Amino acid sequence: MSTRYKVGDTVRWNSEAGVIHGTVTKVHLHDVEFMGRQRHCSEDEPQYEVKSAKTGHLAMHREHALHKE
């Protein structure tokens, strides 16, 4: 079963720096360029733009990489 996140949800994800906490800022359902790279998204496999609560940096992850807080 899949969890769907929405804008404003608080989530966490793993990175090289450890566990990062942040907020979903956008949900992408169609292919998009993000930080100079093409990201493949669809309604079946959306990607989530997330903002770190600590640094304010943006990242984009697939649903399986995020965990709801």
Short mmCIF file of N, CA, C and O in Angstrom, two decimals:
data_model
loop_
_atom_site.label_atom_id
_atom_site.label_comp_id
_atom_site.label_asym_id
_atom_site.label_seq_id
_atom_site.Cartn_x
_atom_site.Cartn_y
_atom_site.Cartn_z
N MET A 1 0.84 -1.19 0.00
CA MET A 1 0.00 0.00 0.00
C MET A 1 0.88 1.24 0.00
O MET A 1 1.88 1.33 0.69
N SER A 2 0.50 2.21 -0.75
CA SER A 2 1.30 3.40 -0.97
C SER A 2 0.74 4.59 -0.19
O SER A 2 -0.46 4.76 -0.09
N THR A 3 1.64 5.37 0.35
CA THR A 3 1.23 6.59 1.04
C THR A 3 1.38 7.76 0.08
O THR A 3 2.41 7.90 -0.56
N ARG A 4 0.38 8.59 -0.01
CA ARG A 4 0.46 9.78 -0.85
C ARG A 4 0.67 10.98 0.06
O ARG A 4 -0.09 11.19 1.00
N TYR A 5 1.70 11.73 -0.21
CA TYR A 5 1.98 12.93 0.56
C TYR A 5 1.36 14.13 -0.15
O TYR A 5 1.16 14.11 -1.35
N LYS A 6 1.09 15.17 0.62
CA LYS A 6 0.54 16.39 0.03
C LYS A 6 1.35 17.58 0.52
O LYS A 6 2.10 17.48 1.50
N VAL A 7 1.20 18.70 -0.15
CA VAL A 7 1.91 19.92 0.21
C VAL A 7 1.59 20.25 1.67
O VAL A 7 0.44 20.20 2.09
N GLY A 8 2.65 20.54 2.42
CA GLY A 8 2.50 20.88 3.83
C GLY A 8 2.78 19.73 4.77
O GLY A 8 2.98 19.95 5.97
N ASP A 9 2.82 18.50 4.27
CA ASP A 9 3.12 17.36 5.12
C ASP A 9 4.56 17.45 5.63
O ASP A 9 5.48 17.81 4.88
N THR A 10 4.75 17.09 6.89
CA THR A 10 6.09 17.04 7.48
C THR A 10 6.62 15.62 7.28
O THR A 10 5.95 14.65 7.62
N VAL A 11 7.83 15.53 6.72
CA VAL A 11 8.41 14.23 6.39
C VAL A 11 9.88 14.19 6.82
O VAL A 11 10.47 15.21 7.17
N ARG A 12 10.45 12.98 6.74
CA ARG A 12 11.88 12.83 6.96
C ARG A 12 12.42 11.93 5.85
O ARG A 12 11.68 11.15 5.25
N TRP A 13 13.73 12.04 5.58
CA TRP A 13 14.36 11.20 4.58
C TRP A 13 15.83 11.07 4.93
O TRP A 13 16.38 11.85 5.70
N ASN A 14 16.44 10.03 4.41
CA ASN A 14 17.86 9.78 4.65
C ASN A 14 18.69 10.47 3.58
O ASN A 14 18.33 10.49 2.41
N SER A 15 19.84 11.01 4.00
CA SER A 15 20.79 11.58 3.07
C SER A 15 22.19 11.21 3.54
O SER A 15 22.36 10.57 4.58
N GLU A 16 23.19 11.63 2.80
CA GLU A 16 24.57 11.37 3.20
C GLU A 16 24.88 12.01 4.56
O GLU A 16 25.72 11.53 5.30
N ALA A 17 24.19 13.08 4.89
CA ALA A 17 24.42 13.80 6.15
C ALA A 17 23.60 13.22 7.30
O ALA A 17 23.71 13.70 8.42
N GLY A 18 22.80 12.21 7.04
CA GLY A 18 21.97 11.61 8.08
C GLY A 18 20.50 11.82 7.78
O GLY A 18 20.11 12.08 6.64
N VAL A 19 19.67 11.74 8.80
CA VAL A 19 18.23 11.91 8.64
C VAL A 19 17.90 13.40 8.56
O VAL A 19 18.33 14.18 9.41
N ILE A 20 17.15 13.78 7.54
CA ILE A 20 16.75 15.17 7.33
C ILE A 20 15.24 15.27 7.56
O ILE A 20 14.48 14.41 7.13
N HIS A 21 14.82 16.32 8.22
CA HIS A 21 13.40 16.60 8.46
C HIS A 21 13.02 17.81 7.63
O HIS A 21 13.81 18.75 7.50
N GLY A 22 11.82 17.81 7.08
CA GLY A 22 11.39 18.93 6.28
C GLY A 22 9.92 18.85 5.92
O GLY A 22 9.16 18.06 6.49
N THR A 23 9.56 19.65 4.92
CA THR A 23 8.16 19.80 4.52
C THR A 23 8.03 19.62 3.02
O THR A 23 8.87 20.10 2.25
N VAL A 24 6.97 18.96 2.59
CA VAL A 24 6.66 18.83 1.17
C VAL A 24 6.19 20.19 0.66
O VAL A 24 5.27 20.79 1.22
N THR A 25 6.86 20.71 -0.38
CA THR A 25 6.50 22.02 -0.93
C THR A 25 5.76 21.91 -2.26
O THR A 25 4.99 22.79 -2.60
N LYS A 26 6.03 20.83 -3.03
CA LYS A 26 5.36 20.63 -4.31
C LYS A 26 5.26 19.14 -4.58
O LYS A 26 6.12 18.36 -4.17
N VAL A 27 4.22 18.76 -5.32
CA VAL A 27 4.05 17.39 -5.78
C VAL A 27 4.10 17.45 -7.31
O VAL A 27 3.32 18.17 -7.92
N HIS A 28 5.02 16.69 -7.90
CA HIS A 28 5.18 16.70 -9.36
C HIS A 28 4.60 15.41 -9.94
O HIS A 28 4.99 14.32 -9.55
N LEU A 29 3.67 15.57 -10.88
CA LEU A 29 3.00 14.44 -11.52
C LEU A 29 3.40 14.28 -12.98
O LEU A 29 2.97 13.34 -13.65
N HIS A 30 4.22 15.22 -13.49
CA HIS A 30 4.70 15.18 -14.87
C HIS A 30 6.18 15.48 -14.87
O HIS A 30 6.69 16.14 -13.96
N ASP A 31 6.89 14.99 -15.88
CA ASP A 31 8.33 15.20 -15.97
C ASP A 31 8.67 16.67 -15.76
O ASP A 31 7.95 17.55 -16.23
N VAL A 32 9.78 16.90 -15.05
CA VAL A 32 10.16 18.27 -14.72
C VAL A 32 11.68 18.36 -14.63
O VAL A 32 12.35 17.36 -14.33
N GLU A 33 12.22 19.54 -14.92
CA GLU A 33 13.64 19.78 -14.71
C GLU A 33 13.79 20.36 -13.30
O GLU A 33 13.12 21.31 -12.93
N PHE A 34 14.67 19.75 -12.52
CA PHE A 34 14.90 20.19 -11.14
C PHE A 34 16.40 20.26 -10.91
O PHE A 34 17.11 19.28 -11.07
N MET A 35 16.88 21.43 -10.58
CA MET A 35 18.30 21.67 -10.32
C MET A 35 19.18 21.19 -11.47
O MET A 35 20.20 20.54 -11.27
N GLY A 36 18.73 21.48 -12.69
CA GLY A 36 19.52 21.17 -13.87
C GLY A 36 19.41 19.73 -14.37
O GLY A 36 20.11 19.35 -15.30
N ARG A 37 18.57 18.93 -13.75
CA ARG A 37 18.42 17.54 -14.16
C ARG A 37 16.96 17.23 -14.46
O ARG A 37 16.07 17.72 -13.79
N GLN A 38 16.76 16.39 -15.47
CA GLN A 38 15.42 15.96 -15.83
C GLN A 38 14.95 14.91 -14.83
O GLN A 38 15.64 13.93 -14.59
N ARG A 39 13.79 15.11 -14.24
CA ARG A 39 13.22 14.15 -13.28
C ARG A 39 11.95 13.58 -13.90
O ARG A 39 11.10 14.31 -14.38
N HIS A 40 11.85 12.26 -13.90
CA HIS A 40 10.70 11.59 -14.48
C HIS A 40 9.65 11.33 -13.41
O HIS A 40 9.92 10.70 -12.40
N CYS A 41 8.47 11.88 -13.63
CA CYS A 41 7.36 11.79 -12.68
C CYS A 41 6.10 11.40 -13.44
O CYS A 41 5.98 11.65 -14.63
N SER A 42 5.18 10.81 -12.72
CA SER A 42 3.88 10.49 -13.32
C SER A 42 2.86 10.43 -12.19
O SER A 42 3.21 10.50 -11.02
N GLU A 43 1.60 10.29 -12.55
CA GLU A 43 0.57 10.19 -11.52
C GLU A 43 0.74 8.90 -10.72
O GLU A 43 0.41 8.85 -9.55
N ASP A 44 1.26 7.85 -11.36
CA ASP A 44 1.50 6.59 -10.66
C ASP A 44 2.77 6.64 -9.81
O ASP A 44 2.87 5.93 -8.81
N GLU A 45 3.75 7.44 -10.23
CA GLU A 45 5.01 7.57 -9.50
C GLU A 45 5.38 9.05 -9.38
O GLU A 45 6.28 9.53 -10.06
N PRO A 46 4.70 9.77 -8.50
CA PRO A 46 5.01 11.19 -8.34
C PRO A 46 6.35 11.39 -7.65
O PRO A 46 6.89 10.47 -7.03
N GLN A 47 6.90 12.58 -7.80
CA GLN A 47 8.08 12.96 -7.03
C GLN A 47 7.70 14.18 -6.20
O GLN A 47 6.88 15.00 -6.60
N TYR A 48 8.32 14.26 -5.04
CA TYR A 48 7.96 15.28 -4.06
C TYR A 48 9.13 16.21 -3.84
O TYR A 48 10.24 15.78 -3.53
N GLU A 49 8.87 17.52 -4.01
CA GLU A 49 9.86 18.53 -3.71
C GLU A 49 9.75 18.82 -2.22
O GLU A 49 8.66 19.10 -1.72
N VAL A 50 10.86 18.70 -1.52
CA VAL A 50 10.86 18.86 -0.07
C VAL A 50 11.89 19.91 0.33
O VAL A 50 12.93 20.06 -0.31
N LYS A 51 11.58 20.63 1.40
CA LYS A 51 12.46 21.68 1.90
C LYS A 51 12.94 21.31 3.29
O LYS A 51 12.13 21.03 4.18
N SER A 52 14.25 21.31 3.48
CA SER A 52 14.83 20.96 4.77
C SER A 52 14.45 22.00 5.82
O SER A 52 14.57 23.21 5.59
N ALA A 53 14.01 21.53 6.97
CA ALA A 53 13.64 22.44 8.06
C ALA A 53 14.87 23.13 8.64
O ALA A 53 14.79 24.26 9.11
N LYS A 54 16.02 22.49 8.59
CA LYS A 54 17.24 23.03 9.19
C LYS A 54 17.96 24.01 8.28
O LYS A 54 18.35 25.09 8.70
N THR A 55 18.15 23.63 7.00
CA THR A 55 18.97 24.45 6.09
C THR A 55 18.16 25.22 5.06
O THR A 55 18.68 26.14 4.44
N GLY A 56 16.92 24.80 4.82
CA GLY A 56 16.11 25.45 3.79
C GLY A 56 16.41 24.95 2.38
O GLY A 56 15.82 25.41 1.42
N HIS A 57 17.35 23.99 2.25
CA HIS A 57 17.68 23.46 0.93
C HIS A 57 16.53 22.63 0.38
O HIS A 57 15.80 22.00 1.14
N LEU A 58 16.42 22.63 -0.94
CA LEU A 58 15.38 21.86 -1.62
C LEU A 58 15.95 20.55 -2.13
O LEU A 58 17.11 20.49 -2.54
N ALA A 59 15.14 19.52 -2.12
CA ALA A 59 15.48 18.22 -2.67
C ALA A 59 14.23 17.64 -3.31
O ALA A 59 13.13 18.14 -3.09
N MET A 60 14.42 16.61 -4.13
CA MET A 60 13.27 15.95 -4.73
C MET A 60 13.44 14.45 -4.54
O MET A 60 14.53 13.91 -4.77
N HIS A 61 12.39 13.80 -4.08
CA HIS A 61 12.43 12.37 -3.79
C HIS A 61 11.17 11.68 -4.27
O HIS A 61 10.11 12.27 -4.32
N ARG A 62 11.34 10.40 -4.53
CA ARG A 62 10.18 9.55 -4.82
C ARG A 62 9.50 9.20 -3.51
O ARG A 62 10.06 9.34 -2.43
N GLU A 63 8.28 8.74 -3.63
CA GLU A 63 7.45 8.46 -2.47
C GLU A 63 8.09 7.48 -1.48
O GLU A 63 8.04 7.68 -0.27
N HIS A 64 8.75 6.44 -1.99
CA HIS A 64 9.31 5.42 -1.11
C HIS A 64 10.48 5.91 -0.26
O HIS A 64 10.83 5.29 0.74
N ALA A 65 11.09 7.05 -0.63
CA ALA A 65 12.22 7.58 0.12
C ALA A 65 11.79 8.44 1.31
O ALA A 65 12.60 8.75 2.18
N LEU A 66 10.52 8.82 1.36
CA LEU A 66 10.02 9.69 2.41
C LEU A 66 9.25 8.92 3.47
O LEU A 66 8.67 7.88 3.19
N HIS A 67 9.29 9.46 4.68
CA HIS A 67 8.54 8.88 5.80
C HIS A 67 7.81 10.01 6.50
O HIS A 67 8.40 11.04 6.82
N LYS A 68 6.52 9.81 6.75
CA LYS A 68 5.71 10.84 7.38
C LYS A 68 6.09 11.01 8.84
O LYS A 68 6.36 10.05 9.54
N GLU A 69 6.14 12.25 9.30
CA GLU A 69 6.47 12.56 10.69
C GLU A 69 5.23 12.50 11.53
O GLU A 69 4.15 12.77 11.12
#
